[in-house]
Coordinates of C-alpha atoms in Angstrom, one line a residue:
M1449 CA 86.9 -74.9 -24.5
G1450 CA 87.4 -73.9 -28.3
R1451 CA 84.3 -73.0 -30.3
R1452 CA 83.7 -75.6 -32.2
Q1453 CA 83.5 -78.0 -29.2
A1454 CA 80.5 -76.0 -28.0
W1455 CA 78.8 -76.2 -30.4
I1456 CA 78.7 -79.6 -30.8
L1457 CA 78.0 -80.4 -27.3
L1458 CA 75.2 -77.8 -27.9
V1459 CA 73.9 -79.7 -31.2
W1460 CA 74.2 -82.9 -28.3
A1461 CA 72.3 -81.2 -25.9
F1462 CA 69.8 -80.6 -28.3
A1463 CA 69.5 -84.4 -30.5
L1464 CA 69.5 -85.5 -27.0
V1465 CA 66.2 -83.3 -25.5
A1466 CA 64.8 -84.4 -29.1
T1467 CA 65.4 -88.0 -28.4
S1468 CA 64.1 -87.7 -25.0
A1469 CA 60.5 -86.2 -26.5
M1470 CA 60.4 -88.8 -28.5
A1471 CA 60.8 -91.8 -26.4
A1472 CA 58.3 -90.1 -24.2
A1473 CA 55.7 -90.4 -27.2
A1474 CA 54.0 -93.7 -27.4
T1475 CA 51.6 -95.4 -29.6
V1476 CA 48.5 -96.3 -28.2
E1477 CA 46.1 -98.8 -29.7
H1478 CA 42.1 -100.0 -29.1
T1479 CA 39.3 -102.1 -31.3
F1480 CA 36.8 -100.7 -31.2
N1481 CA 33.5 -103.7 -31.7
V1482 CA 30.8 -101.7 -33.1
E1483 CA 27.4 -103.9 -32.6
N1484 CA 24.1 -104.7 -31.4
V1485 CA 23.7 -105.3 -27.4
T1486 CA 20.3 -106.1 -24.8
V1487 CA 19.9 -103.9 -22.2
S1488 CA 18.1 -104.5 -19.3
K1489 CA 16.7 -100.2 -18.6
F1490 CA 13.3 -99.2 -16.7
C1491 CA 11.8 -103.1 -16.1
E1492 CA 12.5 -103.8 -20.1
K1493 CA 15.4 -105.3 -22.4
H1494 CA 16.6 -103.0 -25.4
V1495 CA 18.6 -103.1 -28.5
I1496 CA 21.6 -101.1 -28.6
T1497 CA 24.5 -99.9 -30.4
A1498 CA 27.6 -99.7 -28.2
V1499 CA 31.6 -100.1 -29.0
N1500 CA 32.6 -103.2 -26.9
G1501 CA 29.6 -103.7 -25.8
T1502 CA 29.5 -100.7 -22.8
L1503 CA 27.7 -97.6 -22.1
P1504 CA 29.8 -95.0 -22.3
G1505 CA 31.7 -96.8 -24.5
P1506 CA 35.9 -97.3 -23.7
M1507 CA 37.7 -94.6 -21.6
I1508 CA 40.7 -94.1 -24.0
R1509 CA 43.8 -92.4 -22.2
V1510 CA 47.2 -90.9 -24.1
T1511 CA 49.2 -87.8 -23.3
E1512 CA 49.8 -85.3 -25.4
G1513 CA 52.0 -86.1 -28.5
D1514 CA 51.2 -89.5 -28.3
T1515 CA 49.7 -91.5 -31.4
L1516 CA 46.0 -92.8 -31.1
V1517 CA 45.9 -96.0 -33.4
V1518 CA 41.9 -97.0 -33.0
H1519 CA 41.1 -100.6 -35.1
V1520 CA 37.2 -99.9 -35.8
L1521 CA 35.1 -102.9 -37.2
N1522 CA 31.8 -102.7 -37.6
N1523 CA 29.8 -105.3 -37.3
S1524 CA 26.3 -103.7 -36.4
P1525 CA 23.6 -103.1 -38.8
Y1526 CA 23.6 -99.4 -39.3
N1527 CA 26.7 -97.3 -41.2
V1528 CA 29.3 -95.4 -38.5
T1529 CA 32.4 -93.6 -38.7
I1530 CA 33.8 -92.0 -35.6
H1531 CA 34.9 -88.4 -34.7
W1532 CA 37.4 -87.2 -32.0
H1533 CA 35.6 -84.3 -30.7
G1534 CA 38.0 -81.5 -30.8
I1535 CA 41.0 -82.7 -31.7
F1536 CA 42.3 -81.3 -34.3
Q1537 CA 43.7 -83.7 -36.5
L1538 CA 46.7 -81.9 -37.7
L1539 CA 47.9 -82.8 -41.0
S1540 CA 45.5 -86.4 -40.4
G1541 CA 41.8 -84.5 -41.3
W1542 CA 41.3 -88.1 -42.9
A1543 CA 41.0 -89.3 -39.6
D1544 CA 38.4 -86.5 -38.7
G1545 CA 35.1 -88.9 -39.4
P1546 CA 32.4 -87.4 -39.8
S1547 CA 30.5 -88.3 -42.7
Y1548 CA 30.6 -87.5 -46.3
I1549 CA 32.4 -84.2 -44.9
T1550 CA 35.8 -86.5 -44.7
Q1551 CA 35.1 -90.0 -45.2
C1552 CA 32.4 -92.1 -46.1
P1553 CA 30.8 -94.1 -43.6
I1554 CA 32.4 -97.9 -42.3
R1555 CA 29.1 -100.2 -43.8
P1556 CA 28.0 -103.1 -41.9
G1557 CA 30.9 -106.1 -42.0
H1558 CA 33.7 -103.2 -43.0
S1559 CA 36.7 -102.2 -40.4
Y1560 CA 38.7 -98.7 -40.6
T1561 CA 41.6 -97.5 -38.5
Y1562 CA 42.0 -94.9 -37.4
R1563 CA 45.0 -92.6 -36.6
F1564 CA 46.4 -89.4 -36.0
T1565 CA 49.0 -88.2 -32.9
I1566 CA 47.6 -85.7 -30.4
T1567 CA 49.5 -82.1 -30.7
K1568 CA 49.5 -79.3 -28.7
Q1569 CA 47.0 -79.8 -26.9
E1570 CA 45.6 -81.9 -23.1
G1571 CA 42.4 -82.0 -21.0
T1572 CA 38.7 -83.7 -21.6
L1573 CA 37.8 -84.3 -25.1
W1574 CA 35.6 -86.8 -26.0
W1575 CA 34.6 -89.3 -29.0
H1576 CA 30.9 -90.3 -30.6
A1577 CA 29.4 -91.7 -34.0
H1578 CA 28.9 -89.0 -36.6
F1579 CA 27.1 -90.9 -38.4
S1580 CA 22.5 -90.8 -37.8
L1581 CA 21.9 -90.2 -33.7
L1582 CA 23.9 -93.8 -33.4
R1583 CA 26.0 -91.4 -31.1
A1584 CA 23.1 -91.8 -29.0
T1585 CA 24.8 -94.8 -27.4
V1586 CA 28.4 -94.8 -29.6
H1587 CA 30.4 -92.8 -27.1
G1588 CA 33.1 -92.0 -24.5
A1589 CA 35.4 -89.9 -23.1
L1590 CA 39.2 -89.0 -24.7
I1591 CA 41.7 -88.1 -21.6
I1592 CA 44.9 -86.5 -23.3
L1593 CA 47.3 -86.2 -20.4
P1594 CA 49.9 -83.5 -20.1
K1595 CA 53.4 -84.5 -21.1
S1596 CA 55.2 -82.5 -18.1
G1597 CA 52.7 -84.4 -16.1
R1598 CA 52.2 -81.3 -14.5
Y1599 CA 48.5 -79.3 -14.1
P1600 CA 48.4 -74.8 -13.1
F1601 CA 46.2 -76.2 -10.6
P1602 CA 47.0 -78.1 -7.4
T1603 CA 47.1 -82.5 -8.4
P1604 CA 43.9 -84.3 -7.6
H1605 CA 43.9 -86.5 -5.5
K1606 CA 41.7 -88.5 -8.2
Q1607 CA 40.3 -87.7 -11.0
F1608 CA 36.8 -89.3 -12.8
P1609 CA 34.8 -89.1 -15.8
I1610 CA 30.9 -88.0 -16.0
I1611 CA 29.6 -88.4 -19.4
L1612 CA 25.9 -87.3 -18.9
G1613 CA 23.7 -88.8 -21.9
E1614 CA 20.4 -89.2 -23.2
W1615 CA 18.1 -92.1 -23.2
W1616 CA 15.2 -93.1 -26.3
N1617 CA 13.0 -96.1 -25.1
G1618 CA 13.0 -97.5 -28.9
N1619 CA 15.2 -97.5 -31.5
V1620 CA 17.3 -93.7 -32.5
I1621 CA 17.6 -94.9 -36.5
D1622 CA 14.0 -95.9 -36.5
M1623 CA 12.9 -92.6 -34.8
E1624 CA 15.2 -90.9 -36.9
T1625 CA 13.6 -92.4 -40.6
Q1626 CA 9.8 -92.1 -39.2
A1627 CA 10.7 -88.3 -38.3
E1628 CA 12.6 -87.6 -42.0
A1629 CA 9.4 -89.2 -43.1
L1630 CA 7.5 -86.5 -41.3
G1631 CA 9.7 -84.1 -42.0
V1632 CA 9.7 -83.7 -38.1
P1633 CA 12.3 -83.5 -35.3
T1634 CA 12.7 -86.1 -33.4
N1635 CA 10.9 -87.5 -30.4
N1636 CA 12.4 -86.0 -27.1
S1637 CA 14.4 -88.8 -25.0
D1638 CA 12.9 -90.8 -22.3
A1639 CA 15.8 -90.0 -20.0
F1640 CA 18.7 -88.7 -19.3
T1641 CA 21.9 -90.3 -17.9
I1642 CA 25.0 -90.0 -15.8
N1643 CA 27.8 -93.0 -17.2
G1644 CA 25.0 -95.0 -18.3
R1645 CA 22.8 -94.9 -15.8
P1646 CA 19.5 -93.1 -15.6
G1647 CA 19.9 -92.6 -11.7
D1648 CA 16.9 -93.7 -9.2
L1649 CA 14.2 -91.2 -10.2
Y1650 CA 13.4 -93.0 -13.1
P1651 CA 11.1 -96.9 -12.8
C1652 CA 13.2 -99.6 -12.1
S1653 CA 16.8 -97.5 -12.0
K1654 CA 16.3 -97.5 -7.7
K1655 CA 19.2 -100.2 -8.0
H1656 CA 21.5 -98.6 -10.3
P1657 CA 22.3 -95.3 -9.9
Y1658 CA 25.8 -93.9 -10.9
K1659 CA 28.0 -93.6 -7.4
L1660 CA 31.3 -91.8 -6.5
K1661 CA 33.2 -92.4 -3.2
V1662 CA 35.1 -89.8 -1.9
V1663 CA 37.1 -89.4 1.3
H1664 CA 36.7 -85.9 3.3
G1665 CA 39.2 -83.2 2.6
K1666 CA 40.8 -84.5 -0.3
T1667 CA 40.1 -82.5 -3.7
Y1668 CA 38.7 -84.8 -6.9
M1669 CA 38.7 -83.8 -10.9
L1670 CA 35.9 -84.3 -12.5
R1671 CA 35.5 -84.4 -16.1
I1672 CA 32.0 -83.7 -17.0
I1673 CA 31.4 -84.4 -21.0
N1674 CA 28.1 -83.8 -22.1
A1675 CA 27.0 -86.4 -25.1
A1676 CA 23.1 -85.6 -25.0
L1677 CA 21.9 -85.4 -29.3
N1678 CA 20.0 -82.4 -28.5
S1679 CA 19.9 -81.2 -25.0
Q1680 CA 22.0 -78.7 -22.9
L1681 CA 22.3 -79.7 -19.1
F1682 CA 22.7 -78.0 -15.5
F1683 CA 24.3 -79.7 -13.8
K1684 CA 24.9 -79.2 -9.7
I1685 CA 26.5 -81.7 -6.2
A1686 CA 23.9 -80.8 -3.1
N1687 CA 25.4 -78.1 -1.1
H1688 CA 29.2 -78.6 -3.0
K1689 CA 30.7 -75.8 -5.4
F1690 CA 33.4 -76.5 -8.2
T1691 CA 36.3 -74.3 -9.4
V1692 CA 36.1 -74.6 -13.3
V1693 CA 39.7 -75.5 -14.3
A1694 CA 38.8 -75.9 -18.0
V1695 CA 37.0 -76.2 -20.9
D1696 CA 37.2 -78.4 -24.0
A1697 CA 40.3 -79.0 -23.1
S1698 CA 41.5 -75.6 -22.8
Y1699 CA 42.9 -74.4 -19.2
T1700 CA 40.2 -71.8 -17.8
K1701 CA 40.8 -68.8 -14.9
P1702 CA 39.8 -71.1 -12.0
Y1703 CA 36.1 -70.0 -11.7
I1704 CA 33.4 -71.1 -8.9
T1705 CA 30.1 -71.6 -9.1
D1706 CA 28.1 -73.9 -8.1
V1707 CA 26.3 -75.1 -11.3
V1708 CA 27.7 -76.2 -14.5
V1709 CA 26.1 -75.5 -17.9
L1710 CA 26.9 -77.6 -20.9
A1711 CA 25.8 -77.8 -24.5
P1712 CA 25.5 -81.0 -26.3
G1713 CA 29.4 -81.3 -27.5
H1714 CA 30.7 -79.8 -24.4
T1715 CA 33.0 -80.8 -21.8
V1716 CA 34.4 -79.0 -18.0
D1717 CA 36.9 -80.2 -15.6
V1718 CA 35.8 -79.2 -12.8
L1719 CA 37.3 -79.8 -9.3
L1720 CA 35.4 -80.4 -6.4
T1721 CA 36.7 -80.2 -2.6
T1722 CA 34.5 -82.5 -0.9
D1723 CA 34.4 -80.4 2.8
Q1724 CA 31.2 -81.3 3.3
T1725 CA 29.2 -82.6 6.3
P1726 CA 30.3 -86.8 5.7
G1727 CA 27.3 -88.6 3.8
A1728 CA 25.9 -88.4 1.1
Y1729 CA 24.8 -85.4 -1.2
Y1730 CA 22.8 -86.0 -5.2
M1731 CA 24.6 -84.9 -7.8
A1732 CA 21.8 -83.9 -10.9
A1733 CA 21.5 -83.0 -14.5
R1734 CA 17.9 -81.7 -15.6
P1735 CA 18.1 -79.9 -19.5
Y1736 CA 18.2 -76.0 -19.6
V1737 CA 15.4 -75.4 -22.3
S1738 CA 15.4 -72.0 -24.3
A1739 CA 13.4 -73.4 -27.8
Q1740 CA 10.6 -70.9 -28.0
N1741 CA 7.4 -72.1 -29.7
A1742 CA 8.2 -75.9 -29.8
P1743 CA 6.8 -79.3 -28.0
P1744 CA 7.5 -79.5 -24.2
P1745 CA 10.7 -80.8 -23.5
D1746 CA 11.7 -83.6 -21.3
N1747 CA 11.4 -82.9 -17.5
T1748 CA 13.2 -85.4 -16.1
T1749 CA 16.5 -85.5 -14.0
T1750 CA 18.9 -87.5 -13.7
T1751 CA 21.0 -88.3 -10.3
G1752 CA 24.2 -89.8 -9.1
I1753 CA 24.9 -89.9 -5.6
L1754 CA 28.5 -88.9 -4.1
M1755 CA 29.4 -90.8 -1.2
Y1756 CA 31.5 -89.7 1.3
D1757 CA 34.3 -92.1 3.4
K1758 CA 32.4 -95.7 4.2
L1759 CA 29.7 -94.5 5.7
P1760 CA 26.5 -96.3 5.2
Y1761 CA 23.9 -95.4 3.1
T1762 CA 21.8 -92.8 3.7
S1763 CA 19.0 -91.4 2.1
P1764 CA 21.0 -88.3 -0.3
I1765 CA 20.8 -84.4 -0.1
M1766 CA 19.5 -83.0 -3.4
P1767 CA 20.1 -79.7 -5.3
L1768 CA 18.1 -76.8 -6.0
L1769 CA 18.1 -77.0 -10.3
P1770 CA 17.8 -74.5 -12.1
A1771 CA 13.9 -73.9 -13.3
L1772 CA 14.4 -75.3 -17.1
N1773 CA 14.1 -72.2 -19.2
D1774 CA 16.6 -70.2 -16.7
T1775 CA 18.5 -68.2 -19.8
P1776 CA 20.1 -65.7 -17.5
T1777 CA 22.4 -68.8 -15.1
A1778 CA 23.0 -70.2 -18.1
H1779 CA 24.6 -66.9 -20.1
K1780 CA 26.2 -66.1 -16.5
F1781 CA 27.8 -69.2 -16.9
Y1782 CA 29.2 -69.0 -20.4
S1783 CA 29.8 -64.5 -20.2
S1784 CA 31.6 -65.5 -17.6
L1785 CA 34.4 -67.9 -18.4
T1786 CA 38.0 -66.8 -19.1
S1787 CA 41.1 -69.2 -20.6
L1788 CA 44.4 -68.7 -18.5
V1789 CA 47.0 -66.6 -20.2
G1790 CA 50.0 -68.7 -21.0
S1791 CA 48.7 -72.1 -19.8
P1792 CA 49.8 -75.1 -22.0
S1793 CA 48.6 -74.5 -25.7
W1794 CA 46.8 -71.1 -24.9
I1795 CA 47.7 -68.4 -27.7
P1796 CA 46.5 -65.7 -28.0
V1797 CA 43.8 -63.3 -30.4
P1798 CA 43.8 -63.2 -33.7
T1799 CA 43.8 -58.9 -34.5
K1800 CA 44.2 -58.7 -38.2
L1801 CA 41.0 -60.2 -39.7
D1802 CA 41.7 -61.7 -43.4
E1803 CA 37.7 -63.3 -43.3
Q1804 CA 34.6 -61.1 -41.2
M1805 CA 31.5 -63.2 -41.3
L1806 CA 28.4 -62.8 -40.6
V1807 CA 26.4 -66.2 -39.8
T1808 CA 22.5 -65.9 -39.3
I1809 CA 21.4 -69.5 -37.3
G1810 CA 18.0 -70.4 -37.2
L1811 CA 15.1 -72.8 -38.3
S1812 CA 12.9 -72.5 -41.9
V1813 CA 10.8 -75.3 -44.4
S1814 CA 11.6 -76.7 -47.1
P1815 CA 9.6 -79.1 -49.2
C1816 CA 8.7 -81.8 -48.5
G1817 CA 9.7 -83.8 -51.5
P1818 CA 7.4 -86.8 -53.2
N1819 CA 6.0 -90.2 -51.9
A1820 CA 6.2 -88.1 -48.0
T1821 CA 3.1 -86.8 -45.8
C1822 CA 5.3 -84.0 -43.7
R1823 CA 3.4 -82.4 -40.1
A1824 CA 6.4 -79.5 -40.2
V1825 CA 3.8 -77.4 -40.7
P1826 CA -0.3 -77.8 -39.1
N1827 CA -3.0 -78.2 -42.5
V1828 CA 0.5 -77.8 -45.6
P1829 CA 1.4 -81.1 -45.8
T1830 CA 3.4 -80.1 -49.3
L1831 CA 6.2 -78.6 -46.6
R1832 CA 8.7 -80.3 -43.8
L1833 CA 11.1 -78.4 -41.3
S1834 CA 14.7 -77.4 -41.6
A1835 CA 17.1 -74.6 -40.8
N1836 CA 20.0 -73.1 -41.8
M1837 CA 23.2 -70.9 -41.7
N1838 CA 22.8 -67.8 -44.1
N1839 CA 19.1 -69.2 -45.4
A1840 CA 21.4 -72.0 -47.0
S1841 CA 20.8 -75.4 -45.8
F1842 CA 22.6 -77.6 -46.1
Q1843 CA 22.8 -80.7 -48.1
F1844 CA 25.6 -83.8 -47.5
P1845 CA 26.6 -85.5 -50.6
K1846 CA 26.1 -88.8 -51.0
S1847 CA 28.5 -90.4 -53.6
L1848 CA 32.2 -88.6 -52.8
S1849 CA 32.8 -87.7 -49.4
L1850 CA 33.7 -83.5 -49.6
L1851 CA 37.3 -84.3 -48.7
Q1852 CA 37.8 -86.3 -51.4
A1853 CA 36.5 -83.8 -54.4
H1854 CA 38.4 -81.0 -52.4
F1855 CA 41.4 -83.3 -52.5
S1856 CA 41.4 -84.5 -55.4
N1857 CA 39.6 -81.7 -57.4
V1858 CA 36.5 -83.3 -58.0
K1859 CA 33.7 -80.8 -59.6
G1860 CA 30.3 -80.7 -58.6
I1861 CA 29.9 -82.1 -54.8
Y1862 CA 29.8 -78.8 -53.2
T1863 CA 29.7 -75.0 -53.9
T1864 CA 32.3 -73.0 -52.7
D1865 CA 30.2 -69.8 -52.8
F1866 CA 29.0 -69.9 -49.2
P1867 CA 27.5 -66.1 -48.3
D1868 CA 29.5 -64.2 -45.8
Q1869 CA 26.7 -61.7 -44.4
P1870 CA 22.7 -62.8 -44.7
P1871 CA 21.8 -62.6 -48.1
L1872 CA 18.3 -61.0 -46.9
K1873 CA 19.0 -58.4 -44.5
F1874 CA 15.9 -58.2 -41.3
D1875 CA 14.7 -57.5 -37.5
Y1876 CA 16.9 -61.2 -37.1
T1877 CA 15.2 -61.1 -33.3
N1878 CA 11.7 -59.3 -33.3
P1879 CA 9.7 -62.2 -32.9
A1880 CA 7.0 -59.9 -34.7
N1881 CA 9.2 -62.8 -37.3
S1882 CA 8.6 -65.7 -36.4
N1883 CA 5.4 -66.6 -38.7
N1884 CA 6.9 -64.4 -41.1
S1885 CA 6.1 -66.3 -44.7
A1886 CA 9.0 -64.2 -46.7
L1887 CA 11.8 -65.4 -44.1
L1888 CA 10.6 -69.6 -43.4
F1889 CA 12.0 -70.5 -46.8
A1890 CA 16.0 -72.2 -47.0
L1891 CA 17.2 -73.9 -50.2
K1892 CA 19.1 -77.0 -49.9
S1893 CA 22.6 -76.7 -51.6
T1894 CA 25.8 -78.2 -50.5
S1895 CA 27.5 -74.6 -49.8
V1896 CA 30.9 -74.4 -47.8
K1897 CA 33.5 -71.3 -47.4
Q1898 CA 37.1 -71.6 -48.6
V1899 CA 39.4 -69.8 -47.3
K1900 CA 43.8 -69.4 -47.3
Y1901 CA 45.8 -71.8 -45.7
N1902 CA 46.9 -69.4 -42.1
A1903 CA 44.1 -66.9 -42.7
T1904 CA 42.2 -65.0 -39.8
V1905 CA 38.5 -65.8 -39.6
E1906 CA 36.1 -63.9 -37.4
I1907 CA 32.2 -65.3 -37.4
V1908 CA 29.4 -63.8 -35.4
F1909 CA 26.9 -65.9 -35.4
Q1910 CA 23.0 -64.5 -34.9
D1911 CA 20.1 -66.4 -33.7
T1912 CA 16.9 -65.8 -35.5
T1913 CA 13.5 -65.7 -34.3
V1914 CA 12.4 -67.5 -37.7
I1915 CA 9.9 -70.0 -36.5
G1916 CA 11.5 -70.2 -33.0
A1917 CA 14.5 -68.4 -31.0
E1918 CA 17.2 -71.3 -29.5
N1919 CA 20.6 -71.9 -27.8
H1920 CA 22.4 -73.1 -30.6
P1921 CA 25.9 -75.0 -29.7
M1922 CA 28.0 -74.2 -32.1
H1923 CA 30.8 -76.7 -33.0
L1924 CA 33.6 -76.3 -35.1
H1925 CA 36.0 -79.1 -36.4
G1926 CA 39.4 -79.4 -37.0
F1927 CA 40.3 -75.4 -34.8
N1928 CA 40.0 -73.8 -31.8
F1929 CA 38.4 -70.5 -30.6
H1930 CA 38.6 -68.0 -29.0
V1931 CA 35.2 -66.4 -27.9
V1932 CA 35.5 -63.0 -28.0
G1933 CA 32.4 -61.7 -27.6
Q1934 CA 28.5 -62.6 -27.3
G1935 CA 24.6 -60.9 -26.1
F1936 CA 21.8 -60.8 -26.8
G1937 CA 19.0 -58.9 -29.3
N1938 CA 20.3 -57.3 -32.9
F1939 CA 24.8 -57.7 -33.2
D1940 CA 25.7 -54.5 -33.5
P1941 CA 28.6 -53.9 -36.1
V1942 CA 29.2 -50.7 -34.8
K1943 CA 28.8 -50.3 -29.9
D1944 CA 29.7 -54.8 -29.5
P1945 CA 33.0 -54.8 -30.7
K1946 CA 33.9 -51.9 -28.8
K1947 CA 33.1 -54.9 -26.4
Y1948 CA 35.2 -57.9 -26.7
N1949 CA 37.4 -59.3 -24.9
L1950 CA 40.7 -59.7 -26.7
F1951 CA 43.3 -60.7 -23.3
N1952 CA 41.6 -63.7 -22.0
P1953 CA 38.6 -64.9 -23.7
V1954 CA 37.7 -68.6 -23.5
I1955 CA 38.9 -70.8 -25.9
R1956 CA 36.7 -73.5 -26.7
N1957 CA 35.1 -75.8 -30.1
T1958 CA 32.1 -75.4 -29.6
V1959 CA 30.4 -72.1 -27.9
A1960 CA 26.8 -72.1 -27.1
V1961 CA 24.8 -69.0 -29.3
P1962 CA 22.2 -67.2 -26.7
V1963 CA 18.4 -68.1 -28.1
G1964 CA 17.6 -64.3 -29.4
G1965 CA 21.3 -63.8 -29.7
W1966 CA 24.5 -63.5 -30.7
A1967 CA 28.6 -65.0 -30.1
A1968 CA 31.5 -63.6 -32.0
I1969 CA 34.5 -66.1 -32.2
R1970 CA 37.7 -66.1 -34.5
F1971 CA 40.0 -68.7 -35.6
R1972 CA 43.2 -68.7 -36.9
A1973 CA 42.7 -71.7 -40.3
N1974 CA 46.3 -72.8 -40.3
N1975 CA 45.1 -76.5 -40.6
P1976 CA 44.7 -77.5 -44.5
G1977 CA 41.7 -79.5 -45.3
V1978 CA 38.1 -79.5 -45.0
W1979 CA 35.8 -79.0 -41.8
I1980 CA 32.1 -79.1 -40.4
L1981 CA 30.8 -75.9 -38.7
H1982 CA 27.8 -76.9 -37.8
C1983 CA 24.7 -77.0 -34.8
H1984 CA 25.6 -80.2 -31.8
L1985 CA 21.6 -80.7 -31.7
D1986 CA 20.8 -83.9 -32.8
A1987 CA 17.3 -82.7 -34.4
H1988 CA 19.5 -79.6 -35.9
L1989 CA 22.0 -81.0 -38.5
P1990 CA 20.8 -83.4 -40.5
L1991 CA 17.7 -80.2 -40.9
G1992 CA 20.7 -78.6 -42.9
L1993 CA 21.8 -76.4 -39.5
A1994 CA 25.5 -76.6 -40.9
T1995 CA 28.3 -75.3 -43.7
A1996 CA 32.5 -76.5 -44.3
F1997 CA 35.7 -74.5 -44.5
V1998 CA 38.1 -75.6 -47.1
V1999 CA 41.4 -74.7 -45.9
E2000 CA 44.1 -74.7 -49.1
N2001 CA 46.9 -76.1 -48.5
G2002 CA 49.8 -73.7 -47.2
P2003 CA 53.2 -72.9 -48.9
T2004 CA 54.8 -76.6 -47.6
P2005 CA 55.4 -79.6 -46.9
S2006 CA 54.0 -79.1 -42.7
S2007 CA 51.0 -77.0 -44.6
T2008 CA 50.0 -79.9 -46.9
L2009 CA 47.2 -82.4 -47.0
P2010 CA 48.8 -85.4 -47.3
P2011 CA 46.7 -88.1 -49.3
P2012 CA 43.5 -90.5 -47.9
P2013 CA 44.6 -93.6 -46.3
P2014 CA 44.6 -96.5 -48.8
D2015 CA 41.9 -98.3 -46.9
L2016 CA 39.6 -95.2 -46.4
P2017 CA 36.1 -95.4 -46.5
Q2018 CA 34.6 -95.2 -49.6
C2019 CA 31.0 -94.5 -50.8

């Protein structure tokens, strides 16, 4: 065979492979009808906002490489957007969904179509409303199957989504409005749920717990999602162990445990082998509460039932759950996870850094505002509770989204002066600083961090004890990141980096920063656009615990953000 013939055959072979890959990709289309529906829980009828009349909402199942098209029809009385939690949105940042960051809300009676391609991701993610507190009932699973059809572990017999949530006996929008008027956090939830069901430990709920029917001797995958607004959760199944194989749609080195811990926004994929005596076993979730100087939490437990084979219903065995404040168990789980080196979508840790940031996170106070009577601080009606990062309390724009302002170079919407270091150095984790008046106040601003395309960024999140320390789940849109280190106390810039895991740190999109401690993450800013970084506790996001990264365009068309779609909602 001549050289020319060999070259033609090689080109033909590559073309055939490319054509086959393109043929395998599909367009997956859904319609989301967001509307108010009436449901019965706790002996009463309640009106909630839901998608297609279900709680949780529709499960989306796609294959890596597919294009997802979702038509959102807003027939509710509220503004709404949908965020595809954990999706990279490579060159499709207009579809990310956070209100006033990448788009203005979809107004009642209007619609918008989200369109994006799933690129280099597989595993369990989820979607949820990103306006006000609507994600309490507007959420669902987003499952990305591997294009190869193979997992880096034995294929499970069956797979089940397990969505953990919170429930309020009232209208969450009204609840938020009242909290805003008083300058305080929203009320605790009235119950927790598994796949929308409270479980038989709550009033009027004994007949309708979630039931998972399994066969003895099989291995199942549970795709666990924490869709709660404000609660980290312990999850166990009586007498059973889990093998964690992925978190936040990134594969992990298999980790065996009898308890899973999830912060709001987290997903955890586990393998469960049904190797116990056939019978009925409770699956249960209760909160992990780390907040100091806070009101009493919702100290209740949601349950479902794991049922073997076709046995008649028997009284299930209850697992022994950790104590509400069991920080050692939570920290052991979070810090024991590592990535599966060489697995699909795995990438090595950046070692050359362009940007290094130390970001304090915590609570603060700000002026109550005119025509309001706040109750955040006893006997001081002029102050409301707020939250901040590096003493900057984020204020969302209202006239234009940040991404629109960035793309069109509109001035006056945001500033690019978010500080790389705390403006005031102090003993961040000293309890004596809880009520230090010199540290309590944080100014409101729409301040962001601007970085060059492809810059490598390290952020050390430092929790503070101002008002009260707490474990904060920090979520970055548009990227995964490596969690290279975490610990308690004040971050030591000399000693702590020497303990970093730069070989196989866990890869996530949401990190639970230890209460009274720190967590260090690294990522490469290879996705042009505007990406919000925020605490995934909905009690803290509206208080200002957020900022955003503005990632500049790169030098090529494949690193340049395209124009907005013509039907993008306007403010």
